[in-house]
């Protein structure tokens, strides 16, 4: 069913859902849930929009039944961790490529997709300030690098000052061509490291969203998530360019563990509230989700937070 014009702001979220139908049904489900909730706010009264949204609701109900044994669907905290970890995984992959000066359409796609998934996190509640910054930075970086390559210019690698202090949505779906196809398919082998123009990927920012001139807002100190670079096992569809023949860095050592937590016992007089237990459970869920991606550093960090909370009553 064709997407009504009034609902165009959710088209990229729906496309992301379609791309992950088989790859990651949990991502697909929550992208559609976000699209449905946002679509209801955009226009739920006109006949074509109402019909589209009803079909989307039916699709969500069907997916919910099919995934009824999946904790990421039945438990919000697990679903939240799943989407956030996946979004940060894409962000870290793109950030790693960016810092290394490897500019190609797959890393642009990863930056932009991570920003879309940060949108999706809003179905679980208000975004943290950190995620708001990641979303804004990723969306701006995708636009900036795309425009540089399109104009035959060399992007500046790594964190740079960001133009203006516009809301993140300025660099969102409204700024991209609605007729193009912004695909998640892996690039062909001979394209993976091609830093040339990205024409044909349907990523065409509209007027007003093109970063020009010296940026004014400093994003050099943006808070990058634990682990400065992407985990070792970036998704198969997001493999970095071949580094054949280049020396590989030594494996990273394991994260430092606070020795005091190894024999942690609850301190006398500590009264834990129901909210404390909920937060501790959330940290444990985050750790479990991080381990699915072999992200040991994030897993250890969250487990340490849970232990500290449970033994001291403080974060």
PDB file of C-alpha atoms in Angstrom:
ATOM      1  CA  UNK A   1       0.000   0.000   0.000  1.00  0.00           C
ATOM      2  CA  UNK A   2       1.405   3.394  -1.018  1.00  0.00           C
ATOM      3  CA  UNK A   3       2.473   5.750   1.760  1.00  0.00           C
ATOM      4  CA  UNK A   4       0.219   8.841   1.860  1.00  0.00           C
ATOM      5  CA  UNK A   5       2.035  12.123   1.369  1.00  0.00           C
ATOM      6  CA  UNK A   6       1.045  13.295   4.851  1.00  0.00           C
ATOM      7  CA  UNK A   7       3.007  10.399   6.376  1.00  0.00           C
ATOM      8  CA  UNK A   8       6.235  10.919   4.457  1.00  0.00           C
ATOM      9  CA  UNK A   9       8.244  11.788   7.601  1.00  0.00           C
ATOM     10  CA  UNK A  10       8.041   8.098   8.619  1.00  0.00           C
ATOM     11  CA  UNK A  11       9.025   6.617   5.259  1.00  0.00           C
ATOM     12  CA  UNK A  12      12.660   5.922   6.185  1.00  0.00           C
ATOM     13  CA  UNK A  13      11.655   4.256   9.446  1.00  0.00           C
ATOM     14  CA  UNK A  14       9.290   2.003   7.510  1.00  0.00           C
ATOM     15  CA  UNK A  15      12.007   1.244   4.979  1.00  0.00           C
ATOM     16  CA  UNK A  16      14.368   0.333   7.826  1.00  0.00           C
ATOM     17  CA  UNK A  17      11.669  -1.988   9.174  1.00  0.00           C
ATOM     18  CA  UNK A  18      11.348  -3.674   5.794  1.00  0.00           C
ATOM     19  CA  UNK A  19      15.116  -4.056   5.454  1.00  0.00           C
ATOM     20  CA  UNK A  20      15.297  -5.852   8.816  1.00  0.00           C
ATOM     21  CA  UNK A  21      12.263  -8.095   8.273  1.00  0.00           C
ATOM     22  CA  UNK A  22      14.399 -11.237   8.249  1.00  0.00           C
ATOM     23  CA  UNK A  23      17.712  -9.881   9.524  1.00  0.00           C
ATOM     24  CA  UNK A  24      16.388  -8.622  12.876  1.00  0.00           C
ATOM     25  CA  UNK A  25      12.602  -8.867  13.418  1.00  0.00           C
ATOM     26  CA  UNK A  26      12.866  -6.990  16.724  1.00  0.00           C
ATOM     27  CA  UNK A  27      14.279  -3.922  14.954  1.00  0.00           C
ATOM     28  CA  UNK A  28      11.611  -4.314  12.284  1.00  0.00           C
ATOM     29  CA  UNK A  29       8.822  -4.458  14.897  1.00  0.00           C
ATOM     30  CA  UNK A  30       9.888  -1.380  16.842  1.00  0.00           C
ATOM     31  CA  UNK A  31      10.532   0.660  13.680  1.00  0.00           C
ATOM     32  CA  UNK A  32       6.942  -0.046  12.637  1.00  0.00           C
ATOM     33  CA  UNK A  33       5.676   0.719  16.133  1.00  0.00           C
ATOM     34  CA  UNK A  34       7.437   4.084  16.035  1.00  0.00           C
ATOM     35  CA  UNK A  35       6.077   4.740  12.540  1.00  0.00           C
ATOM     36  CA  UNK A  36       2.535   3.905  13.667  1.00  0.00           C
ATOM     37  CA  UNK A  37       2.711   6.122  16.775  1.00  0.00           C
ATOM     38  CA  UNK A  38       4.236   8.996  14.829  1.00  0.00           C
ATOM     39  CA  UNK A  39       1.790   8.524  11.963  1.00  0.00           C
ATOM     40  CA  UNK A  40      -1.128   8.811  14.367  1.00  0.00           C
ATOM     41  CA  UNK A  41       0.189  12.221  15.423  1.00  0.00           C
ATOM     42  CA  UNK A  42       0.781  13.341  11.838  1.00  0.00           C
ATOM     43  CA  UNK A  43      -2.642  12.467  10.397  1.00  0.00           C
ATOM     44  CA  UNK A  44      -5.065   9.807  11.561  1.00  0.00           C
ATOM     45  CA  UNK A  45      -8.217  11.424  10.199  1.00  0.00           C
ATOM     46  CA  UNK A  46      -7.990  11.516   6.420  1.00  0.00           C
ATOM     47  CA  UNK A  47      -9.287   8.265   4.855  1.00  0.00           C
ATOM     48  CA  UNK A  48      -6.040   7.295   3.110  1.00  0.00           C
ATOM     49  CA  UNK A  49      -3.940   7.853   6.246  1.00  0.00           C
ATOM     50  CA  UNK A  50      -6.418   6.060   8.477  1.00  0.00           C
ATOM     51  CA  UNK A  51      -6.457   3.074   6.119  1.00  0.00           C
ATOM     52  CA  UNK A  52      -2.660   2.964   5.971  1.00  0.00           C
ATOM     53  CA  UNK A  53      -2.313   3.162   9.759  1.00  0.00           C
ATOM     54  CA  UNK A  54      -4.943   0.472  10.355  1.00  0.00           C
ATOM     55  CA  UNK A  55      -3.014  -1.847   8.034  1.00  0.00           C
ATOM     56  CA  UNK A  56       0.149  -1.010   9.938  1.00  0.00           C
ATOM     57  CA  UNK A  57      -1.573  -1.822  13.252  1.00  0.00           C
ATOM     58  CA  UNK A  58      -2.682  -5.184  11.869  1.00  0.00           C
ATOM     59  CA  UNK A  59       0.869  -5.888  10.770  1.00  0.00           C
ATOM     60  CA  UNK A  60       2.161  -5.041  14.247  1.00  0.00           C
ATOM     61  CA  UNK A  61      -0.381  -7.319  15.894  1.00  0.00           C
ATOM     62  CA  UNK A  62       0.633 -10.158  13.598  1.00  0.00           C
ATOM     63  CA  UNK A  63       4.334  -9.597  14.350  1.00  0.00           C
ATOM     64  CA  UNK A  64       3.637  -9.446  18.081  1.00  0.00           C
ATOM     65  CA  UNK A  65       1.996 -12.881  17.952  1.00  0.00           C
ATOM     66  CA  UNK A  66       4.826 -14.350  15.892  1.00  0.00           C
ATOM     67  CA  UNK A  67       7.407 -12.965  18.326  1.00  0.00           C
ATOM     68  CA  UNK A  68       5.454 -13.740  21.500  1.00  0.00           C
ATOM     69  CA  UNK A  69       8.345 -15.840  22.869  1.00  0.00           C
ATOM     70  CA  UNK A  70      10.915 -13.076  22.297  1.00  0.00           C
ATOM     71  CA  UNK A  71      11.827 -11.152  25.463  1.00  0.00           C
ATOM     72  CA  UNK A  72      12.704  -8.076  23.409  1.00  0.00           C
ATOM     73  CA  UNK A  73       9.025  -7.848  22.471  1.00  0.00           C
ATOM     74  CA  UNK A  74       7.415  -8.972  25.734  1.00  0.00           C
ATOM     75  CA  UNK A  75       9.684  -6.935  28.048  1.00  0.00           C
ATOM     76  CA  UNK A  76      10.153  -3.253  27.321  1.00  0.00           C
ATOM     77  CA  UNK A  77      13.481  -2.959  29.112  1.00  0.00           C
ATOM     78  CA  UNK A  78      14.949  -5.747  26.967  1.00  0.00           C
ATOM     79  CA  UNK A  79      13.519  -4.249  23.787  1.00  0.00           C
ATOM     80  CA  UNK A  80      14.940  -0.871  24.722  1.00  0.00           C
ATOM     81  CA  UNK A  81      18.386  -2.394  25.272  1.00  0.00           C
ATOM     82  CA  UNK A  82      18.187  -4.285  21.973  1.00  0.00           C
ATOM     83  CA  UNK A  83      17.383  -1.209  19.892  1.00  0.00           C
ATOM     84  CA  UNK A  84      19.836   1.048  21.719  1.00  0.00           C
ATOM     85  CA  UNK A  85      22.694  -1.429  21.380  1.00  0.00           C
ATOM     86  CA  UNK A  86      21.980  -1.912  17.680  1.00  0.00           C
ATOM     87  CA  UNK A  87      21.792   1.846  17.096  1.00  0.00           C
ATOM     88  CA  UNK A  88      25.089   2.413  18.910  1.00  0.00           C
ATOM     89  CA  UNK A  89      26.661  -0.492  17.037  1.00  0.00           C
ATOM     90  CA  UNK A  90      25.848   1.211  13.736  1.00  0.00           C
ATOM     91  CA  UNK A  91      27.023   4.556  15.114  1.00  0.00           C
ATOM     92  CA  UNK A  92      30.341   3.118  16.292  1.00  0.00           C
ATOM     93  CA  UNK A  93      30.944   1.353  12.973  1.00  0.00           C
ATOM     94  CA  UNK A  94      30.347   4.574  11.047  1.00  0.00           C
ATOM     95  CA  UNK A  95      32.388   6.599  13.550  1.00  0.00           C
ATOM     96  CA  UNK A  96      35.269   4.132  13.225  1.00  0.00           C
ATOM     97  CA  UNK A  97      35.192   4.411   9.431  1.00  0.00           C
ATOM     98  CA  UNK A  98      34.927   8.199   9.653  1.00  0.00           C
ATOM     99  CA  UNK A  99      37.901   8.561  12.009  1.00  0.00           C
ATOM    100  CA  UNK A 100      39.954   6.320   9.710  1.00  0.00           C
ATOM    101  CA  UNK A 101      39.065   8.499   6.722  1.00  0.00           C
ATOM    102  CA  UNK A 102      37.219   5.694   4.917  1.00  0.00           C
ATOM    103  CA  UNK A 103      34.261   7.432   3.316  1.00  0.00           C
ATOM    104  CA  UNK A 104      31.745   5.301   1.413  1.00  0.00           C
ATOM    105  CA  UNK A 105      28.008   4.926   1.063  1.00  0.00           C
ATOM    106  CA  UNK A 106      27.803   2.101   3.609  1.00  0.00           C
ATOM    107  CA  UNK A 107      29.189   4.256   6.408  1.00  0.00           C
ATOM    108  CA  UNK A 108      26.858   7.108   5.388  1.00  0.00           C
ATOM    109  CA  UNK A 109      23.987   4.633   5.551  1.00  0.00           C
ATOM    110  CA  UNK A 110      25.146   3.470   8.986  1.00  0.00           C
ATOM    111  CA  UNK A 111      25.278   6.997  10.396  1.00  0.00           C
ATOM    112  CA  UNK A 112      21.802   7.760   9.080  1.00  0.00           C
ATOM    113  CA  UNK A 113      20.293   4.416  10.142  1.00  0.00           C
ATOM    114  CA  UNK A 114      21.639   4.879  13.665  1.00  0.00           C
ATOM    115  CA  UNK A 115      19.895   8.257  13.823  1.00  0.00           C
ATOM    116  CA  UNK A 116      16.617   6.647  12.715  1.00  0.00           C
ATOM    117  CA  UNK A 117      16.928   4.016  15.453  1.00  0.00           C
ATOM    118  CA  UNK A 118      17.545   6.774  17.991  1.00  0.00           C
ATOM    119  CA  UNK A 119      14.161   8.120  16.865  1.00  0.00           C
ATOM    120  CA  UNK A 120      12.687   4.674  17.479  1.00  0.00           C
ATOM    121  CA  UNK A 121      13.979   4.664  21.068  1.00  0.00           C
ATOM    122  CA  UNK A 122      11.343   7.293  21.850  1.00  0.00           C
ATOM    123  CA  UNK A 123       8.694   4.533  21.925  1.00  0.00           C
ATOM    124  CA  UNK A 124      10.210   3.563  25.298  1.00  0.00           C
ATOM    125  CA  UNK A 125      10.134   7.082  26.715  1.00  0.00           C
ATOM    126  CA  UNK A 126      12.041  10.333  26.492  1.00  0.00           C
ATOM    127  CA  UNK A 127      15.492  10.082  24.923  1.00  0.00           C
ATOM    128  CA  UNK A 128      18.523  10.636  27.108  1.00  0.00           C
ATOM    129  CA  UNK A 129      20.558  13.754  26.361  1.00  0.00           C
ATOM    130  CA  UNK A 130      23.381  11.485  25.199  1.00  0.00           C
ATOM    131  CA  UNK A 131      21.168   9.780  22.623  1.00  0.00           C
ATOM    132  CA  UNK A 132      19.775  13.116  21.470  1.00  0.00           C
ATOM    133  CA  UNK A 133      23.356  14.218  20.782  1.00  0.00           C
ATOM    134  CA  UNK A 134      24.217  10.964  19.009  1.00  0.00           C
ATOM    135  CA  UNK A 135      21.140  11.279  16.810  1.00  0.00           C
ATOM    136  CA  UNK A 136      21.864  14.867  15.876  1.00  0.00           C
ATOM    137  CA  UNK A 137      25.557  14.235  15.235  1.00  0.00           C
ATOM    138  CA  UNK A 138      24.950  11.053  13.191  1.00  0.00           C
ATOM    139  CA  UNK A 139      22.307  12.707  11.040  1.00  0.00           C
ATOM    140  CA  UNK A 140      24.501  15.733  10.439  1.00  0.00           C
ATOM    141  CA  UNK A 141      27.565  13.587   9.681  1.00  0.00           C
ATOM    142  CA  UNK A 142      25.604  11.551   7.124  1.00  0.00           C
ATOM    143  CA  UNK A 143      24.488  14.733   5.377  1.00  0.00           C
ATOM    144  CA  UNK A 144      27.918  16.370   5.570  1.00  0.00           C
ATOM    145  CA  UNK A 145      29.862  13.389   4.181  1.00  0.00           C
ATOM    146  CA  UNK A 146      27.288  12.725   1.463  1.00  0.00           C
ATOM    147  CA  UNK A 147      27.411  16.314   0.274  1.00  0.00           C
ATOM    148  CA  UNK A 148      31.214  16.382   0.299  1.00  0.00           C
ATOM    149  CA  UNK A 149      31.430  13.231  -1.838  1.00  0.00           C
ATOM    150  CA  UNK A 150      28.671  14.423  -4.117  1.00  0.00           C
ATOM    151  CA  UNK A 151      30.527  17.698  -4.710  1.00  0.00           C
ATOM    152  CA  UNK A 152      33.886  16.005  -5.197  1.00  0.00           C
ATOM    153  CA  UNK A 153      35.254  17.341  -1.903  1.00  0.00           C
ATOM    154  CA  UNK A 154      37.184  15.490   0.785  1.00  0.00           C
ATOM    155  CA  UNK A 155      35.275  15.240   4.083  1.00  0.00           C
ATOM    156  CA  UNK A 156      37.114  16.091   7.273  1.00  0.00           C
ATOM    157  CA  UNK A 157      37.436  12.834   9.245  1.00  0.00           C
ATOM    158  CA  UNK A 158      36.498  12.431  12.874  1.00  0.00           C
ATOM    159  CA  UNK A 159      34.489  14.660  15.216  1.00  0.00           C
ATOM    160  CA  UNK A 160      34.266  18.203  13.903  1.00  0.00           C
ATOM    161  CA  UNK A 161      32.354  21.314  14.788  1.00  0.00           C
ATOM    162  CA  UNK A 162      28.753  21.099  13.630  1.00  0.00           C
ATOM    163  CA  UNK A 163      26.998  23.876  11.775  1.00  0.00           C
ATOM    164  CA  UNK A 164      24.483  25.879  13.766  1.00  0.00           C
ATOM    165  CA  UNK A 165      22.419  24.483  16.602  1.00  0.00           C
ATOM    166  CA  UNK A 166      19.409  23.325  14.637  1.00  0.00           C
ATOM    167  CA  UNK A 167      17.097  20.626  15.864  1.00  0.00           C
ATOM    168  CA  UNK A 168      18.050  17.126  14.777  1.00  0.00           C
ATOM    169  CA  UNK A 169      14.984  16.841  12.576  1.00  0.00           C
ATOM    170  CA  UNK A 170      16.401  19.376  10.145  1.00  0.00           C
ATOM    171  CA  UNK A 171      18.735  16.638   8.987  1.00  0.00           C
ATOM    172  CA  UNK A 172      16.001  13.990   9.067  1.00  0.00           C
ATOM    173  CA  UNK A 173      13.712  12.362   6.561  1.00  0.00           C
ATOM    174  CA  UNK A 174      12.194  15.672   5.527  1.00  0.00           C
ATOM    175  CA  UNK A 175      15.569  16.699   4.163  1.00  0.00           C
ATOM    176  CA  UNK A 176      15.946  13.699   1.846  1.00  0.00           C
ATOM    177  CA  UNK A 177      14.391  12.928  -1.501  1.00  0.00           C
ATOM    178  CA  UNK A 178      11.235  10.900  -1.021  1.00  0.00           C
ATOM    179  CA  UNK A 179      11.447   9.225  -4.371  1.00  0.00           C
ATOM    180  CA  UNK A 180      14.911   7.755  -3.890  1.00  0.00           C
ATOM    181  CA  UNK A 181      15.721   4.361  -2.450  1.00  0.00           C
ATOM    182  CA  UNK A 182      17.896   4.459   0.616  1.00  0.00           C
ATOM    183  CA  UNK A 183      18.916   0.834   0.670  1.00  0.00           C
ATOM    184  CA  UNK A 184      20.409  -1.224   3.463  1.00  0.00           C
ATOM    185  CA  UNK A 185      21.809  -3.848   1.122  1.00  0.00           C
ATOM    186  CA  UNK A 186      25.554  -4.408   1.419  1.00  0.00           C
ATOM    187  CA  UNK A 187      27.540  -2.691  -1.303  1.00  0.00           C
ATOM    188  CA  UNK A 188      29.083  -4.799  -4.022  1.00  0.00           C
ATOM    189  CA  UNK A 189      32.634  -5.969  -3.205  1.00  0.00           C
ATOM    190  CA  UNK A 190      34.219  -3.452  -5.557  1.00  0.00           C
ATOM    191  CA  UNK A 191      32.218  -0.608  -4.023  1.00  0.00           C
ATOM    192  CA  UNK A 192      32.935  -1.146  -0.359  1.00  0.00           C
ATOM    193  CA  UNK A 193      35.905   1.147  -0.226  1.00  0.00           C
ATOM    194  CA  UNK A 194      34.892   3.419  -3.068  1.00  0.00           C
ATOM    195  CA  UNK A 195      35.045   6.960  -1.720  1.00  0.00           C
ATOM    196  CA  UNK A 196      33.676   8.490  -4.889  1.00  0.00           C
ATOM    197  CA  UNK A 197      30.336  10.212  -5.468  1.00  0.00           C
ATOM    198  CA  UNK A 198      27.333   8.522  -3.918  1.00  0.00           C
ATOM    199  CA  UNK A 199      24.841   9.309  -6.654  1.00  0.00           C
ATOM    200  CA  UNK A 200      22.266   6.587  -6.965  1.00  0.00           C
ATOM    201  CA  UNK A 201      21.814   5.786  -3.302  1.00  0.00           C
ATOM    202  CA  UNK A 202      18.830   8.088  -3.006  1.00  0.00           C
ATOM    203  CA  UNK A 203      20.432  10.221  -0.321  1.00  0.00           C
ATOM    204  CA  UNK A 204      19.722  13.730  -1.543  1.00  0.00           C
ATOM    205  CA  UNK A 205      19.441  16.398   1.139  1.00  0.00           C
ATOM    206  CA  UNK A 206      17.113  19.176   0.191  1.00  0.00           C
ATOM    207  CA  UNK A 207      17.735  22.913   0.349  1.00  0.00           C
ATOM    208  CA  UNK A 208      18.464  24.185   3.804  1.00  0.00           C
ATOM    209  CA  UNK A 209      20.007  20.961   5.088  1.00  0.00           C
ATOM    210  CA  UNK A 210      23.354  21.296   3.328  1.00  0.00           C
ATOM    211  CA  UNK A 211      26.170  22.064   5.775  1.00  0.00           C
ATOM    212  CA  UNK A 212      28.095  25.032   4.374  1.00  0.00           C
ATOM    213  CA  UNK A 213      30.695  27.410   5.680  1.00  0.00           C
ATOM    214  CA  UNK A 214      32.596  27.074   8.939  1.00  0.00           C
ATOM    215  CA  UNK A 215      30.426  25.280  11.511  1.00  0.00           C
ATOM    216  CA  UNK A 216      29.805  27.109  14.762  1.00  0.00           C
ATOM    217  CA  UNK A 217      28.682  24.497  17.286  1.00  0.00           C
ATOM    218  CA  UNK A 218      31.582  22.492  18.687  1.00  0.00           C
ATOM    219  CA  UNK A 219      30.892  18.745  18.757  1.00  0.00           C
ATOM    220  CA  UNK A 220      34.492  17.688  19.321  1.00  0.00           C
ATOM    221  CA  UNK A 221      33.590  16.706  22.871  1.00  0.00           C
ATOM    222  CA  UNK A 222      30.481  14.695  22.008  1.00  0.00           C
ATOM    223  CA  UNK A 223      30.073  11.740  24.338  1.00  0.00           C
ATOM    224  CA  UNK A 224      30.932   8.626  22.332  1.00  0.00           C
ATOM    225  CA  UNK A 225      29.568   5.411  23.907  1.00  0.00           C
ATOM    226  CA  UNK A 226      31.918   2.995  25.751  1.00  0.00           C
ATOM    227  CA  UNK A 227      34.452   1.636  23.296  1.00  0.00           C
ATOM    228  CA  UNK A 228      35.934   4.223  20.960  1.00  0.00           C
ATOM    229  CA  UNK A 229      35.393   2.113  17.897  1.00  0.00           C
ATOM    230  CA  UNK A 230      32.950  -0.418  16.536  1.00  0.00           C
ATOM    231  CA  UNK A 231      32.847  -3.894  18.103  1.00  0.00           C
ATOM    232  CA  UNK A 232      34.867  -6.514  16.280  1.00  0.00           C
ATOM    233  CA  UNK A 233      31.807  -8.201  14.795  1.00  0.00           C
ATOM    234  CA  UNK A 234      30.099  -5.402  12.902  1.00  0.00           C
ATOM    235  CA  UNK A 235      27.028  -6.696  11.056  1.00  0.00           C
ATOM    236  CA  UNK A 236      27.628  -8.729   7.927  1.00  0.00           C
ATOM    237  CA  UNK A 237      25.834  -6.119   5.856  1.00  0.00           C
ATOM    238  CA  UNK A 238      28.121  -3.428   7.203  1.00  0.00           C
ATOM    239  CA  UNK A 239      31.552  -4.924   6.690  1.00  0.00           C
ATOM    240  CA  UNK A 240      34.315  -2.321   6.502  1.00  0.00           C
ATOM    241  CA  UNK A 241      36.489  -1.953   3.429  1.00  0.00           C
ATOM    242  CA  UNK A 242      39.125  -4.600   2.918  1.00  0.00           C
ATOM    243  CA  UNK A 243      42.359  -3.941   4.770  1.00  0.00           C
ATOM    244  CA  UNK A 244      44.262  -6.749   3.104  1.00  0.00           C
ATOM    245  CA  UNK A 245      47.965  -6.286   3.431  1.00  0.00           C
ATOM    246  CA  UNK A 246      47.684  -3.730   6.208  1.00  0.00           C
ATOM    247  CA  UNK A 247      48.951  -4.506   9.715  1.00  0.00           C
ATOM    248  CA  UNK A 248      46.163  -5.174  12.172  1.00  0.00           C
ATOM    249  CA  UNK A 249      46.211  -3.573  15.605  1.00  0.00           C
ATOM    250  CA  UNK A 250      46.817  -5.772  18.598  1.00  0.00           C
ATOM    251  CA  UNK A 251      43.649  -7.135  20.248  1.00  0.00           C
ATOM    252  CA  UNK A 252      42.232  -4.832  22.872  1.00  0.00           C
ATOM    253  CA  UNK A 253      42.759  -5.878  26.448  1.00  0.00           C
ATOM    254  CA  UNK A 254      39.716  -6.544  28.575  1.00  0.00           C
ATOM    255  CA  UNK A 255      38.103  -3.633  30.414  1.00  0.00           C
ATOM    256  CA  UNK A 256      39.343  -2.745  33.857  1.00  0.00           C
ATOM    257  CA  UNK A 257      37.235  -4.157  36.685  1.00  0.00           C
ATOM    258  CA  UNK A 258      36.915  -2.369  40.002  1.00  0.00           C
ATOM    259  CA  UNK A 259      38.530  -4.822  42.490  1.00  0.00           C
ATOM    260  CA  UNK A 260      36.211  -3.614  45.245  1.00  0.00           C
ATOM    261  CA  UNK A 261      33.247  -5.003  43.328  1.00  0.00           C
ATOM    262  CA  UNK A 262      34.686  -8.531  43.070  1.00  0.00           C
ATOM    263  CA  UNK A 263      33.868  -9.232  46.719  1.00  0.00           C
ATOM    264  CA  UNK A 264      31.021  -6.784  47.021  1.00  0.00           C
ATOM    265  CA  UNK A 265      28.574  -7.284  49.854  1.00  0.00           C
ATOM    266  CA  UNK A 266      25.533  -5.159  50.562  1.00  0.00           C
ATOM    267  CA  UNK A 267      26.361  -2.478  53.074  1.00  0.00           C
ATOM    268  CA  UNK A 268      24.443  -2.489  56.325  1.00  0.00           C
ATOM    269  CA  UNK A 269      21.444  -0.221  56.477  1.00  0.00           C
ATOM    270  CA  UNK A 270      21.082   0.095  52.713  1.00  0.00           C
ATOM    271  CA  UNK A 271      17.404   0.250  51.837  1.00  0.00           C
ATOM    272  CA  UNK A 272      16.736  -0.431  48.159  1.00  0.00           C
ATOM    273  CA  UNK A 273      13.586   0.995  46.612  1.00  0.00           C
ATOM    274  CA  UNK A 274      11.537  -0.708  43.875  1.00  0.00           C
ATOM    275  CA  UNK A 275      13.046   1.843  41.470  1.00  0.00           C
ATOM    276  CA  UNK A 276      16.541   0.694  42.479  1.00  0.00           C
ATOM    277  CA  UNK A 277      15.669  -2.909  41.626  1.00  0.00           C
ATOM    278  CA  UNK A 278      14.214  -1.807  38.297  1.00  0.00           C
ATOM    279  CA  UNK A 279      17.368   0.138  37.443  1.00  0.00           C
ATOM    280  CA  UNK A 280      19.607  -2.756  38.443  1.00  0.00           C
ATOM    281  CA  UNK A 281      17.559  -5.091  36.285  1.00  0.00           C
ATOM    282  CA  UNK A 282      17.884  -2.636  33.401  1.00  0.00           C
ATOM    283  CA  UNK A 283      21.686  -2.593  33.724  1.00  0.00           C
ATOM    284  CA  UNK A 284      21.760  -6.399  33.703  1.00  0.00           C
ATOM    285  CA  UNK A 285      19.556  -6.497  30.613  1.00  0.00           C
ATOM    286  CA  UNK A 286      21.828  -3.967  28.903  1.00  0.00           C
ATOM    287  CA  UNK A 287      24.823  -6.123  29.762  1.00  0.00           C
ATOM    288  CA  UNK A 288      23.145  -9.218  28.322  1.00  0.00           C
ATOM    289  CA  UNK A 289      22.262  -7.389  25.147  1.00  0.00           C
ATOM    290  CA  UNK A 290      25.836  -6.070  24.807  1.00  0.00           C
ATOM    291  CA  UNK A 291      27.191  -9.610  25.081  1.00  0.00           C
ATOM    292  CA  UNK A 292      25.070 -10.613  22.087  1.00  0.00           C
ATOM    293  CA  UNK A 293      27.356  -8.284  20.141  1.00  0.00           C
ATOM    294  CA  UNK A 294      30.495  -9.456  22.012  1.00  0.00           C
ATOM    295  CA  UNK A 295      30.818  -5.947  23.414  1.00  0.00           C
ATOM    296  CA  UNK A 296      32.596  -6.900  26.633  1.00  0.00           C
ATOM    297  CA  UNK A 297      33.416  -3.351  27.702  1.00  0.00           C
ATOM    298  CA  UNK A 298      29.771  -2.230  27.700  1.00  0.00           C
ATOM    299  CA  UNK A 299      28.661  -5.452  29.411  1.00  0.00           C
ATOM    300  CA  UNK A 300      31.202  -5.062  32.221  1.00  0.00           C
ATOM    301  CA  UNK A 301      30.372  -1.387  32.667  1.00  0.00           C
ATOM    302  CA  UNK A 302      26.663  -2.120  33.086  1.00  0.00           C
ATOM    303  CA  UNK A 303      27.242  -5.054  35.432  1.00  0.00           C
ATOM    304  CA  UNK A 304      29.483  -2.854  37.586  1.00  0.00           C
ATOM    305  CA  UNK A 305      26.739  -0.235  37.726  1.00  0.00           C
ATOM    306  CA  UNK A 306      24.235  -2.890  38.821  1.00  0.00           C
ATOM    307  CA  UNK A 307      26.575  -4.234  41.523  1.00  0.00           C
ATOM    308  CA  UNK A 308      27.317  -0.773  42.874  1.00  0.00           C
ATOM    309  CA  UNK A 309      23.626   0.109  42.983  1.00  0.00           C
ATOM    310  CA  UNK A 310      22.668  -3.143  44.745  1.00  0.00           C
ATOM    311  CA  UNK A 311      25.480  -2.933  47.326  1.00  0.00           C
ATOM    312  CA  UNK A 312      25.461   0.791  48.104  1.00  0.00           C
ATOM    313  CA  UNK A 313      22.068   2.019  46.993  1.00  0.00           C
ATOM    314  CA  UNK A 314      23.859   4.616  44.871  1.00  0.00           C
ATOM    315  CA  UNK A 315      24.772   4.860  41.209  1.00  0.00           C
TER     316      UNK A 315
END
